[in-house]
Amino acid sequence: SAASVEGKESVAIVTGYESKAKACKGSWIVIAERNDNGEIITVMTACAGVTKGVKADTWYTVKNKKFVEVK
Protein backbone atom coordinates (compact mmCIF):
# COMPACT_ATOMS: atom_id res chain seq x y z
CA SER A 1 0.00 0.00 0.00
CA ALA A 2 1.00 3.65 -0.32
CA ALA A 3 -0.15 6.90 1.26
CA SER A 4 0.90 10.53 0.91
CA VAL A 5 -0.29 13.76 2.50
CA GLU A 6 0.18 17.38 1.52
CA GLY A 7 -1.93 19.16 4.13
CA LYS A 8 -0.72 20.77 7.33
CA GLU A 9 -0.80 18.54 10.43
CA SER A 10 -1.72 15.42 8.42
CA VAL A 11 -0.78 11.76 8.91
CA ALA A 12 0.02 9.22 6.17
CA ILE A 13 -0.45 5.70 7.56
CA VAL A 14 0.44 2.45 5.79
CA THR A 15 0.26 -1.06 7.18
CA GLY A 16 0.63 -3.37 4.17
CA TYR A 17 3.55 -5.57 3.16
CA GLU A 18 6.39 -3.46 1.68
CA SER A 19 4.26 -0.30 1.87
CA LYS A 20 5.49 3.27 1.50
CA ALA A 21 4.48 6.72 2.73
CA LYS A 22 5.44 10.37 2.27
CA ALA A 23 4.39 13.65 3.86
CA CYS A 24 4.97 17.37 3.50
CA LYS A 25 7.16 19.16 6.05
CA GLY A 26 5.64 19.05 9.51
CA SER A 27 3.22 16.21 8.75
CA TRP A 28 3.67 12.63 9.89
CA ILE A 29 4.31 9.21 8.39
CA VAL A 30 3.43 5.94 10.15
CA ILE A 31 4.74 2.75 8.57
CA ALA A 32 4.31 -0.88 9.64
CA GLU A 33 7.05 -3.36 8.74
CA ARG A 34 5.95 -6.94 8.10
CA ASN A 35 7.94 -10.15 7.83
CA ASP A 36 7.58 -12.65 4.97
CA ASN A 37 4.68 -14.31 6.83
CA GLY A 38 2.77 -11.02 6.88
CA GLU A 39 3.18 -10.49 10.62
CA ILE A 40 3.84 -6.96 11.87
CA ILE A 41 7.30 -6.77 13.39
CA THR A 42 7.51 -3.02 14.02
CA VAL A 43 5.60 0.22 13.54
CA MET A 44 7.56 3.43 13.14
CA THR A 45 6.55 7.07 13.00
CA ALA A 46 8.32 10.28 12.03
CA CYS A 47 7.58 13.92 11.34
CA ALA A 48 8.71 14.69 7.78
CA GLY A 49 11.36 17.37 7.56
CA VAL A 50 11.63 17.48 11.36
CA THR A 51 12.68 13.99 12.49
CA LYS A 52 16.39 13.50 11.83
CA GLY A 53 16.97 11.53 8.62
CA VAL A 54 13.39 11.77 7.30
CA LYS A 55 13.00 14.31 4.50
CA ALA A 56 9.75 15.98 3.49
CA ASP A 57 8.05 15.02 0.21
CA THR A 58 10.09 11.81 -0.02
CA TRP A 59 8.79 8.23 -0.14
CA TYR A 60 9.88 5.96 2.74
CA THR A 61 9.44 2.35 3.75
CA VAL A 62 10.74 0.56 6.85
CA LYS A 63 13.30 -2.23 6.63
CA ASN A 64 15.11 -3.75 9.61
CA LYS A 65 13.42 -1.22 11.90
CA LYS A 66 14.87 1.76 9.99
CA PHE A 67 13.34 4.28 7.61
CA VAL A 68 14.59 3.65 4.08
CA GLU A 69 14.12 6.08 1.21
CA VAL A 70 12.24 4.55 -1.74
CA LYS A 71 13.77 5.44 -5.11
C-alpha atoms as a printed R data frame, in Angstrom:
   type eleno elety resid chain resno      x       y      z
1  ATOM     1    CA   SER     A     1  0.000   0.000  0.000
2  ATOM     2    CA   ALA     A     2  0.995   3.651 -0.322
3  ATOM     3    CA   ALA     A     3 -0.146   6.904  1.260
4  ATOM     4    CA   SER     A     4  0.900  10.528  0.906
5  ATOM     5    CA   VAL     A     5 -0.289  13.756  2.497
6  ATOM     6    CA   GLU     A     6  0.184  17.376  1.524
7  ATOM     7    CA   GLY     A     7 -1.932  19.159  4.128
8  ATOM     8    CA   LYS     A     8 -0.717  20.773  7.334
9  ATOM     9    CA   GLU     A     9 -0.802  18.538 10.431
10 ATOM    10    CA   SER     A    10 -1.720  15.419  8.416
11 ATOM    11    CA   VAL     A    11 -0.776  11.761  8.906
12 ATOM    12    CA   ALA     A    12  0.016   9.220  6.169
13 ATOM    13    CA   ILE     A    13 -0.453   5.702  7.557
14 ATOM    14    CA   VAL     A    14  0.441   2.445  5.787
15 ATOM    15    CA   THR     A    15  0.263  -1.065  7.183
16 ATOM    16    CA   GLY     A    16  0.628  -3.367  4.166
17 ATOM    17    CA   TYR     A    17  3.546  -5.572  3.159
18 ATOM    18    CA   GLU     A    18  6.389  -3.456  1.675
19 ATOM    19    CA   SER     A    19  4.258  -0.304  1.872
20 ATOM    20    CA   LYS     A    20  5.486   3.267  1.499
21 ATOM    21    CA   ALA     A    21  4.480   6.725  2.730
22 ATOM    22    CA   LYS     A    22  5.438  10.370  2.268
23 ATOM    23    CA   ALA     A    23  4.395  13.655  3.856
24 ATOM    24    CA   CYS     A    24  4.971  17.369  3.501
25 ATOM    25    CA   LYS     A    25  7.156  19.165  6.048
26 ATOM    26    CA   GLY     A    26  5.635  19.046  9.508
27 ATOM    27    CA   SER     A    27  3.223  16.212  8.749
28 ATOM    28    CA   TRP     A    28  3.674  12.631  9.890
29 ATOM    29    CA   ILE     A    29  4.306   9.211  8.386
30 ATOM    30    CA   VAL     A    30  3.427   5.943 10.148
31 ATOM    31    CA   ILE     A    31  4.738   2.747  8.565
32 ATOM    32    CA   ALA     A    32  4.309  -0.880  9.645
33 ATOM    33    CA   GLU     A    33  7.049  -3.357  8.740
34 ATOM    34    CA   ARG     A    34  5.948  -6.945  8.103
35 ATOM    35    CA   ASN     A    35  7.939 -10.154  7.833
36 ATOM    36    CA   ASP     A    36  7.575 -12.647  4.972
37 ATOM    37    CA   ASN     A    37  4.683 -14.305  6.832
38 ATOM    38    CA   GLY     A    38  2.775 -11.021  6.880
39 ATOM    39    CA   GLU     A    39  3.179 -10.495 10.621
40 ATOM    40    CA   ILE     A    40  3.838  -6.959 11.865
41 ATOM    41    CA   ILE     A    41  7.296  -6.766 13.392
42 ATOM    42    CA   THR     A    42  7.512  -3.018 14.023
43 ATOM    43    CA   VAL     A    43  5.602   0.219 13.541
44 ATOM    44    CA   MET     A    44  7.563   3.435 13.138
45 ATOM    45    CA   THR     A    45  6.548   7.067 13.000
46 ATOM    46    CA   ALA     A    46  8.321  10.284 12.027
47 ATOM    47    CA   CYS     A    47  7.576  13.922 11.344
48 ATOM    48    CA   ALA     A    48  8.711  14.685  7.782
49 ATOM    49    CA   GLY     A    49 11.356  17.371  7.564
50 ATOM    50    CA   VAL     A    50 11.627  17.479 11.360
51 ATOM    51    CA   THR     A    51 12.681  13.989 12.492
52 ATOM    52    CA   LYS     A    52 16.388  13.505 11.826
53 ATOM    53    CA   GLY     A    53 16.968  11.532  8.623
54 ATOM    54    CA   VAL     A    54 13.388  11.773  7.298
55 ATOM    55    CA   LYS     A    55 12.998  14.310  4.497
56 ATOM    56    CA   ALA     A    56  9.746  15.985  3.491
57 ATOM    57    CA   ASP     A    57  8.051  15.020  0.205
58 ATOM    58    CA   THR     A    58 10.089  11.810 -0.023
59 ATOM    59    CA   TRP     A    59  8.786   8.228 -0.145
60 ATOM    60    CA   TYR     A    60  9.876   5.958  2.735
61 ATOM    61    CA   THR     A    61  9.441   2.353  3.751
62 ATOM    62    CA   VAL     A    62 10.735   0.561  6.849
63 ATOM    63    CA   LYS     A    63 13.303  -2.228  6.631
64 ATOM    64    CA   ASN     A    64 15.113  -3.748  9.605
65 ATOM    65    CA   LYS     A    65 13.422  -1.222 11.900
66 ATOM    66    CA   LYS     A    66 14.869   1.761  9.988
67 ATOM    67    CA   PHE     A    67 13.339   4.282  7.609
68 ATOM    68    CA   VAL     A    68 14.589   3.654  4.079
69 ATOM    69    CA   GLU     A    69 14.115   6.085  1.206
70 ATOM    70    CA   VAL     A    70 12.242   4.551 -1.738
71 ATOM    71    CA   LYS     A    71 13.771   5.441 -5.111
